[in-house]
Coordinates of C-alpha atoms in Angstrom, one line a residue:
X104 CA 24.5 -11.9 -11.0
X105 CA 25.2 -8.8 -13.4
X106 CA 28.2 -6.6 -13.0
X107 CA 28.4 -2.7 -12.8
X108 CA 31.4 -1.8 -15.0
X109 CA 31.7 1.6 -13.5
X110 CA 31.3 0.2 -9.9
X111 CA 28.6 2.6 -9.3
X112 CA 26.1 0.2 -7.0
X113 CA 25.2 -0.3 -3.5
X114 CA 23.2 -2.5 -1.5
X115 CA 21.0 -1.5 1.7
X116 CA 21.0 -4.6 4.2
X117 CA 18.7 -4.7 7.2
X118 CA 21.2 -6.7 9.0
X119 CA 23.9 -4.5 8.3
X120 CA 21.8 -1.6 9.5
X121 CA 20.9 -3.3 12.9
X122 CA 24.6 -4.5 13.4
X123 CA 25.6 -0.7 12.8
X124 CA 28.0 -1.5 9.9
X125 CA 29.4 1.4 8.1
X126 CA 31.0 1.8 4.7
X127 CA 34.9 2.6 4.3
X128 CA 34.3 3.7 0.6
X129 CA 32.3 6.6 1.6
X130 CA 32.9 7.4 5.3
X131 CA 29.8 9.5 5.8
X132 CA 27.6 6.9 4.3
X133 CA 24.5 5.9 6.0
X134 CA 24.5 3.1 8.4
X135 CA 23.4 -0.2 6.5
X136 CA 24.5 0.6 3.1
X137 CA 27.8 -0.7 1.6
X138 CA 29.2 0.2 -1.8
X139 CA 31.6 -1.6 -4.2
X140 CA 35.0 -2.0 -2.4
X141 CA 33.4 -2.5 0.9
X142 CA 34.2 -5.6 3.0
X143 CA 31.1 -7.5 2.6
X144 CA 29.9 -6.3 -0.6
X145 CA 29.7 -9.1 -3.4
X146 CA 32.5 -7.6 -5.6
X147 CA 31.3 -5.3 -8.4
X148 CA 28.0 -6.8 -8.8
X149 CA 24.4 -5.8 -8.0
X150 CA 24.0 -9.0 -5.6
X151 CA 25.8 -12.0 -4.4
X152 CA 26.4 -14.5 -7.3
X153 CA 24.8 -18.1 -7.0
X154 CA 25.4 -21.1 -9.3
X155 CA 23.5 -23.8 -7.6
X156 CA 20.3 -23.4 -9.6
X157 CA 19.2 -26.3 -11.7
X158 CA 16.9 -26.1 -14.6
X159 CA 15.8 -29.5 -15.7
X160 CA 13.4 -30.2 -18.8
X161 CA 11.5 -33.5 -19.7
X162 CA 9.4 -34.4 -22.4
X163 CA 7.6 -37.6 -23.8
X164 CA 5.5 -38.4 -26.7
X165 CA 3.4 -41.5 -27.1
X166 CA 1.5 -43.0 -30.0
X167 CA -1.4 -45.1 -28.7
X168 CA -2.1 -47.0 -31.8
X169 CA 1.2 -46.8 -33.5
X170 CA -0.1 -45.7 -36.9
X171 CA 1.2 -42.1 -36.7
X172 CA -2.2 -40.5 -36.8
X173 CA -2.5 -39.5 -33.2
X174 CA -0.1 -38.6 -30.1
X175 CA -0.1 -37.7 -26.8
X176 CA 2.6 -35.1 -25.5
X177 CA 3.6 -34.4 -22.1
X178 CA 6.3 -31.9 -20.8
X179 CA 7.8 -30.4 -17.8
X180 CA 10.6 -27.6 -17.3
X181 CA 12.0 -25.2 -14.9
X182 CA 13.1 -21.8 -16.7
X183 CA 15.0 -19.1 -14.8
X184 CA 14.7 -15.4 -15.7
X185 CA 17.5 -12.8 -15.8
X186 CA 17.1 -9.6 -13.7
X187 CA 15.9 -6.6 -16.0
X188 CA 18.5 -4.3 -15.1
X189 CA 16.3 -1.2 -16.3
X190 CA 14.5 -1.4 -13.2
X191 CA 17.3 -0.4 -11.0
X192 CA 20.6 0.1 -12.9
X193 CA 21.8 3.4 -12.9
X194 CA 19.6 4.6 -9.8
X195 CA 22.2 4.4 -6.9
X196 CA 23.1 7.4 -4.7
X197 CA 25.1 9.2 -4.9
X198 CA 25.5 9.0 -8.7
X199 CA 21.7 9.2 -9.1
X200 CA 21.6 12.8 -7.9
X201 CA 18.9 14.8 -9.5
X202 CA 18.8 18.8 -9.9
X203 CA 15.5 20.7 -10.0
X204 CA 15.5 24.2 -10.8
X205 CA 11.8 25.1 -11.6
X206 CA 12.5 28.8 -12.6
X207 CA 16.3 29.1 -13.6
X208 CA 17.3 32.7 -13.2
X209 CA 19.4 32.8 -16.5
X210 CA 16.4 31.1 -18.5
X211 CA 17.3 28.2 -20.9
X212 CA 20.5 30.1 -22.1
X213 CA 22.1 29.7 -18.8
X214 CA 20.0 27.4 -16.5
X215 CA 22.5 27.0 -13.8
X216 CA 23.2 30.7 -13.3
X217 CA 23.1 31.3 -9.7
X218 CA 23.0 27.6 -8.7
X219 CA 25.5 26.8 -6.0
X220 CA 29.1 25.3 -7.5
X221 CA 27.6 26.2 -11.0
X222 CA 27.0 23.5 -13.6
X223 CA 26.8 20.1 -11.7
X224 CA 27.2 18.1 -15.0
X225 CA 29.0 16.1 -15.9
X226 CA 28.5 14.4 -12.5
X227 CA 32.2 13.1 -11.7
X228 CA 32.4 9.4 -11.9
X229 CA 34.9 9.4 -8.9
X230 CA 34.0 11.0 -5.6
X231 CA 35.8 11.7 -2.5
X232 CA 35.6 9.4 0.4
X233 CA 34.1 12.2 2.6
X234 CA 31.2 12.8 0.2
X235 CA 28.5 14.3 2.4
X236 CA 24.9 12.6 1.9
X237 CA 21.7 14.5 2.1
X238 CA 19.2 13.8 4.9
X239 CA 16.3 11.5 3.6
X240 CA 18.4 10.7 0.6
X241 CA 17.0 8.2 -1.7
X242 CA 18.1 5.5 -4.2
X243 CA 20.7 4.1 -1.6
X244 CA 20.4 0.5 -3.2
X245 CA 18.0 -1.4 -5.7
X246 CA 18.7 -5.1 -4.8
X247 CA 18.7 -7.4 -2.0
X248 CA 22.3 -8.7 -1.4
X249 CA 21.0 -12.4 -1.7
X250 CA 18.7 -12.1 -4.7
X251 CA 16.9 -15.2 -5.8
X252 CA 16.4 -15.3 -9.5
X253 CA 12.8 -15.7 -10.9
X254 CA 12.1 -18.8 -12.2
X255 CA 9.1 -20.8 -14.0
X256 CA 7.7 -24.1 -13.5
X257 CA 5.8 -24.9 -16.8
X258 CA 4.0 -27.9 -17.9
X259 CA 2.2 -29.1 -20.8
X260 CA -0.3 -32.0 -21.6
X261 CA -1.4 -32.2 -25.5
X262 CA -3.3 -34.7 -27.6
X263 CA -3.0 -34.3 -31.4
X264 CA -5.2 -36.2 -34.1
X265 CA -4.8 -36.2 -37.7
X266 CA -8.3 -36.5 -39.4
X267 CA -7.1 -36.7 -43.0
X268 CA -3.9 -35.8 -44.9
X269 CA -4.4 -32.2 -44.7
X270 CA -6.6 -31.6 -41.5
X271 CA -5.4 -32.1 -37.9
X272 CA -6.9 -30.9 -34.4
X273 CA -5.1 -30.8 -30.9
X274 CA -6.2 -30.1 -27.5
X275 CA -3.6 -29.0 -24.9
X276 CA -3.6 -27.8 -21.3
X277 CA -0.8 -25.6 -20.3
X278 CA 0.0 -24.3 -16.9
X279 CA 2.8 -22.8 -15.0
X280 CA 3.7 -21.0 -11.8
X281 CA 6.2 -18.3 -11.2
X282 CA 8.4 -18.0 -7.9
X283 CA 10.4 -15.3 -6.7
X284 CA 8.6 -12.7 -9.1
X285 CA 10.1 -9.3 -8.7
X286 CA 8.1 -7.4 -6.3
X287 CA 9.0 -4.3 -4.6
X288 CA 9.6 -4.6 -1.0
X289 CA 9.4 -1.6 1.1
X290 CA 12.5 -1.4 3.4
X291 CA 11.4 1.9 5.3
X292 CA 7.5 1.8 5.5
X293 CA 5.7 5.0 6.7
X294 CA 3.5 4.6 10.0
X295 CA 0.3 6.4 10.3
X296 CA 0.1 8.3 13.5
X297 CA -3.6 9.3 14.4
X298 CA -4.6 12.5 16.2
X299 CA -2.8 15.8 16.4
X300 CA 0.7 16.8 17.6
X301 CA 2.5 19.9 18.9
X302 CA 5.0 21.5 16.6
X303 CA 8.3 20.0 16.7
X304 CA 6.7 16.3 16.7
X305 CA 7.3 14.3 13.7
X306 CA 8.8 16.9 11.8
X307 CA 5.7 19.3 12.1
X308 CA 6.5 23.1 11.8
X309 CA 3.1 23.9 13.6
X310 CA 0.5 22.1 15.6
X311 CA -1.9 20.2 13.6
X312 CA -2.5 16.4 12.6
X313 CA 0.2 14.0 13.4
X314 CA 0.2 12.6 9.8
X315 CA 0.3 14.4 6.8
X316 CA 1.8 14.4 3.3
X317 CA 4.8 16.7 4.3
X318 CA 6.1 15.0 7.2
X319 CA 6.2 11.5 5.7
X320 CA 9.8 11.0 6.3
X321 CA 9.5 11.6 10.0
X322 CA 7.2 8.6 10.2
X323 CA 9.1 6.0 8.5
X324 CA 10.2 3.0 10.3
X325 CA 13.9 3.6 10.6
X326 CA 13.7 7.3 11.6
X327 CA 11.0 6.5 14.3
X328 CA 13.2 3.8 15.7
X329 CA 16.7 5.8 15.6
X330 CA 16.5 9.5 14.1
X331 CA 20.1 9.8 14.2
X332 CA 20.6 6.9 11.8
X333 CA 17.0 6.9 10.2
X334 CA 17.3 10.6 9.1
X335 CA 19.4 9.5 5.9
X336 CA 16.7 7.2 4.6
X337 CA 13.7 8.0 2.7
X338 CA 11.5 5.7 0.5
X339 CA 13.4 2.5 -0.2
X340 CA 11.5 -0.1 -2.2
X341 CA 14.3 -2.5 -3.0
X342 CA 13.4 -5.2 -5.7
X343 CA 12.1 -8.4 -3.9
X344 CA 12.1 -11.6 -5.2
X345 CA 9.0 -13.0 -3.0
X346 CA 6.2 -12.6 -5.6
X347 CA 4.1 -15.5 -7.0
X348 CA 1.9 -16.0 -10.2
X349 CA 0.5 -18.7 -12.1
X350 CA -1.2 -19.4 -15.5
X351 CA -3.8 -22.1 -16.5
X352 CA -5.0 -22.4 -20.0
X353 CA -7.0 -24.7 -22.5
X354 CA -6.1 -24.5 -26.1
X355 CA -8.1 -25.9 -29.0
X356 CA -6.6 -25.8 -32.4
X357 CA -7.7 -26.7 -36.0
X358 CA -5.4 -26.6 -38.9
X359 CA -6.0 -27.4 -42.3
X360 CA -2.9 -27.3 -44.9
X361 CA -3.2 -25.7 -48.3
X362 CA -5.3 -27.9 -50.4
X363 CA -7.9 -27.1 -53.0
X364 CA -6.2 -23.5 -52.8
X365 CA -7.7 -23.3 -49.2
X366 CA -6.0 -23.4 -46.1
X367 CA -7.1 -22.3 -42.3
X368 CA -5.7 -22.4 -38.9
X369 CA -8.0 -21.7 -36.1
X370 CA -7.4 -21.7 -32.3
X371 CA -9.5 -21.2 -29.0
X372 CA -7.8 -20.2 -25.5
X373 CA -9.4 -20.4 -22.4
X374 CA -6.9 -18.8 -19.7
X375 CA -6.5 -17.4 -16.4
X376 CA -3.6 -15.6 -15.0
X377 CA -3.1 -14.6 -11.4
X378 CA -0.4 -13.0 -9.8
X379 CA 0.9 -10.6 -6.9
X380 CA 2.3 -8.0 -9.1
X381 CA 3.5 -7.1 -12.7
X382 CA 6.7 -6.4 -13.8
X383 CA 7.3 -3.7 -16.8
X384 CA 9.6 -1.2 -17.9
X385 CA 9.4 1.0 -14.8
X386 CA 10.1 -2.3 -12.7
X387 CA 8.0 -4.2 -10.5
X388 CA 5.2 -2.4 -8.6
X389 CA 5.0 -1.8 -4.8
X390 CA 1.8 -3.2 -2.9
X391 CA -0.4 -1.3 -1.2
X392 CA 0.3 -2.7 2.3
X393 CA 3.9 -3.3 2.4
X394 CA 3.0 -5.9 5.4
X395 CA 0.6 -7.9 3.2
X396 CA 2.1 -8.8 -0.1
X397 CA -0.6 -11.4 -0.7
X398 CA -3.5 -8.6 -0.8
X399 CA -2.0 -7.9 -4.2
X400 CA -2.9 -11.5 -5.6
X401 CA -5.4 -10.9 -8.4
X402 CA -5.9 -10.8 -12.1
X403 CA -2.9 -10.3 -14.4
X404 CA -3.4 -6.9 -16.4
X405 CA -2.4 -8.8 -19.7
X406 CA -4.8 -11.8 -19.3
X407 CA -7.5 -12.5 -21.5
X408 CA -10.0 -15.2 -20.5
X409 CA -11.2 -16.1 -24.1
X410 CA -9.6 -15.7 -27.3
X411 CA -10.4 -16.9 -30.6
X412 CA -8.5 -16.6 -33.9
X413 CA -9.0 -17.9 -37.4
X414 CA -6.9 -17.4 -40.3
X415 CA -7.9 -18.5 -43.6
X416 CA -5.9 -18.2 -46.7
X417 CA -7.1 -18.4 -50.4
X418 CA -5.6 -18.8 -53.7
X419 CA -7.1 -18.3 -57.1
X420 CA -7.3 -21.5 -59.1
X421 CA -5.1 -22.2 -62.2
X422 CA -7.3 -21.0 -65.2
X423 CA -7.0 -22.7 -68.6
X424 CA -7.8 -19.2 -70.1
X425 CA -4.7 -17.3 -70.8
X426 CA -6.7 -14.2 -70.2
X427 CA -8.1 -15.3 -67.1
X428 CA -4.6 -16.1 -66.0
X429 CA -3.3 -13.0 -66.5
X430 CA -6.1 -11.2 -64.9
X431 CA -7.1 -13.3 -62.0
X432 CA -4.3 -15.9 -61.7
X433 CA -1.8 -16.1 -58.7
X434 CA -3.7 -13.9 -56.2
X435 CA -3.6 -15.0 -52.6
X436 CA -5.8 -13.4 -50.1
X437 CA -5.1 -14.0 -46.4
X438 CA -7.6 -13.0 -43.6
X439 CA -7.2 -12.8 -39.7
X440 CA -10.1 -12.7 -37.7
X441 CA -9.7 -12.5 -33.8
X442 CA -11.9 -12.1 -30.9
X443 CA -11.1 -11.8 -27.3
X444 CA -12.4 -10.9 -24.0
X445 CA -11.1 -7.7 -22.3
X446 CA -8.1 -7.1 -19.9
X447 CA -8.4 -6.3 -16.3
X448 CA -7.7 -3.0 -14.5
X449 CA -7.5 -1.8 -10.8
X450 CA -9.3 1.0 -9.4
X451 CA -7.2 3.4 -7.7
X452 CA -8.1 6.4 -5.2
X453 CA -5.7 8.9 -7.0
X454 CA -4.8 10.5 -3.5
X455 CA -2.9 9.5 -0.5
X456 CA -5.6 8.7 1.7
X457 CA -3.5 6.1 3.7
X458 CA -0.8 9.0 4.1
X459 CA 1.9 6.3 3.2
X460 CA 3.9 5.6 0.3
X461 CA 1.2 3.3 -1.0
X462 CA -0.8 3.5 -4.4
X463 CA -4.4 3.7 -2.4
X464 CA -7.2 1.7 -3.3
X465 CA -10.8 2.4 -2.3
X466 CA -13.1 0.3 -0.5
X467 CA -15.7 -2.0 -2.3
X468 CA -19.3 -1.6 -1.1
X469 CA -21.4 -3.1 -3.9
X470 CA -20.8 -5.3 -6.9
X471 CA -19.5 -3.0 -9.6
X472 CA -20.3 -5.1 -12.5
X473 CA -23.2 -3.8 -14.6
X474 CA -25.6 -5.9 -16.6
X475 CA -25.4 -3.4 -19.4
X476 CA -22.4 -1.3 -19.4
X477 CA -22.1 1.5 -21.7
X478 CA -18.8 3.7 -22.7
X479 CA -20.1 6.4 -20.3
X480 CA -20.6 4.1 -17.4
X481 CA -18.6 0.6 -17.8
X482 CA -19.0 -0.2 -14.4
X483 CA -21.2 0.8 -11.1
X484 CA -19.0 3.8 -9.9
X485 CA -21.0 3.9 -6.6
X486 CA -19.7 0.5 -5.5
X487 CA -16.3 2.3 -4.6
X488 CA -15.8 4.6 -1.8
X489 CA -12.7 6.2 -0.3
X490 CA -11.4 4.3 2.6
X491 CA -11.0 6.4 6.0
X492 CA -7.8 8.6 6.1
X493 CA -4.8 6.5 7.4
X494 CA -6.5 3.2 6.6
X495 CA -6.0 1.0 3.5
X496 CA -8.8 0.2 1.0
X497 CA -10.3 -3.3 0.6
X498 CA -10.6 -3.2 -3.2
X499 CA -8.4 -5.9 -4.8
X500 CA -6.1 -5.7 -7.8
X501 CA -7.3 -6.4 -11.4
X502 CA -11.1 -6.6 -10.4
X503 CA -12.4 -4.5 -13.4
X504 CA -12.7 -6.1 -16.5
X505 CA -12.5 -4.4 -19.7
X506 CA -14.3 -4.3 -23.0
X507 CA -13.7 -7.2 -25.4
X508 CA -13.0 -6.7 -28.9
X509 CA -13.2 -8.4 -32.4
X510 CA -11.3 -7.2 -35.6
X511 CA -10.6 -8.3 -39.1
X512 CA -7.5 -7.8 -41.1
X513 CA -7.3 -8.5 -44.8
X514 CA -4.0 -8.9 -47.2
X515 CA -4.2 -9.4 -50.8
X516 CA -0.8 -10.0 -52.8
X517 CA 0.4 -11.1 -56.1
X518 CA 3.6 -11.4 -58.2
X519 CA 3.6 -10.5 -61.9
X520 CA 6.5 -12.0 -63.9
X521 CA 7.4 -10.7 -67.3
X522 CA 10.4 -10.8 -69.9
X523 CA 11.8 -13.8 -67.6
X524 CA 14.1 -11.9 -65.1
X525 CA 11.4 -9.1 -64.1
X526 CA 8.9 -9.3 -61.5
X527 CA 6.6 -6.9 -59.7
X528 CA 5.5 -7.9 -56.2
X529 CA 2.3 -6.3 -55.0
X530 CA 0.7 -6.2 -51.6
X531 CA -2.3 -4.6 -50.1
X532 CA -3.4 -4.6 -46.6
X533 CA -6.2 -3.4 -44.5
X534 CA -6.2 -3.6 -40.9
X535 CA -9.5 -3.2 -39.2
X536 CA -11.4 -4.1 -42.4
X537 CA -14.7 -3.1 -41.1
X538 CA -13.8 0.0 -39.5
X539 CA -15.1 -1.6 -36.2
X540 CA -14.7 0.2 -32.9
X541 CA -12.3 -1.4 -30.4
X542 CA -12.8 0.4 -27.2
X543 CA -10.0 0.6 -24.4
X544 CA -10.0 0.3 -20.8
X545 CA -12.1 2.6 -18.6
X546 CA -10.6 5.3 -16.2
X547 CA -10.0 3.6 -13.0
X548 CA -9.1 6.7 -10.9
X549 CA -11.7 7.4 -8.4
X550 CA -10.9 11.0 -8.2
X551 CA -11.1 11.7 -11.7
X552 CA -14.2 13.3 -13.4
X553 CA -14.2 10.7 -16.0
X554 CA -14.0 7.8 -13.5
X555 CA -16.0 4.8 -15.2
X556 CA -15.8 6.1 -18.6
X557 CA -14.1 5.0 -21.6
X558 CA -12.1 7.7 -23.5
X559 CA -10.0 5.7 -25.8
X560 CA -10.2 3.1 -28.8
X561 CA -7.8 1.3 -31.0
X562 CA -7.1 2.6 -34.5
X563 CA -9.7 3.0 -37.1
X564 CA -9.4 1.2 -40.5
X565 CA -5.9 1.7 -41.7
X566 CA -4.8 0.7 -45.4
X567 CA -1.4 0.3 -46.9
X568 CA 0.0 -0.7 -50.2
X569 CA 3.5 -1.9 -51.4
X570 CA 5.1 -2.5 -54.9
X571 CA 8.4 -4.1 -55.3
X572 CA 10.2 -4.5 -58.5
X573 CA 12.8 -7.0 -59.0
X574 CA 15.3 -7.6 -61.7

């Protein structure tokens, strides 16, 4: 378990909340949250340490004929991952407080003119024990107290065959499953309340709909159950550890070593990755429905169902003629050809139709796949409709496959040696040799005016050259 050296960390635990446990470090701290130094808090760590995990590895190789020309390999292992601290480290209240002054009176030269207390920065590292926490505060914890580490079970079965002294082929099946994948868990979900209410109910300032975007905090679970304690909590999406994912892939490869001034390596992969969420630089995503995590199970955004790669390398032969050797000898050209099917995207509404904390998805009313998609209409946009107010859409995650792409890169290199100790290395590279257009993902936001259109593409042809002189 990682340590916060400045002791700026806290944990919200539902069991502590239900038991009415309060912090002694911050006497005004909300019920259910403890800080470093409190009884029950795991030292100065982000969560409790656990050393019981075991990661075995197993592998075996079998030569069927004992001639060293073919073999069968099998392997299995368990691999643990570390928690990516950038997802939550440094976001703990009260040290994560933000200041927003849209129109500072003093302008850029004096942005804190008139601000209560003056310039709040640098924020003090030590705060008084009676620090007053604001109502509906955020970032009051980032990890579960008993956080389980993400681990991967991986297995492989491969067969390799040497056809000649310089040619070999192989076929491999690779699979894995990921458990305890980081997944945002909503600790304080919002309830949709239908109908109209009177002013004063659920935080309303005037008569109107019981649920709207301005009274979200008054419809949260903790506040509805006990306003006196729940009023200090707003959105809380701790890093959960319940997500799952899996991958299955078939890899076929061919390799010819350099002989007769030519080599080539090639591979084809069929693969499929499925999971309940993605973990990126901004952390793990939260599901649409906090009570139905498995509804997020779908295609991984990074998966490519089919991938083909060829890498041939050519060398010019050794010419008998000195003139030909000086002009054409010792050149090497390498080419990379790649082709793959497209990634997957998720259609979202772009508005808070469910009136909760979720990233809303629409309802699917027809098959969105088109027989002849174009960049102006990559999928059938009429297949998606906004769900009724207060309801979650039934569209799954990762159901839109983007455009595939192919590409050719070329590199040309040669070394020129003269006067024994002097050498000039030349290298020229061309990326996207044929200047072929490789389209990006379509717009998948339902409320966008460009919904279903492709507005981006990868780089056009790029050429670069380098010369190095060594002496």
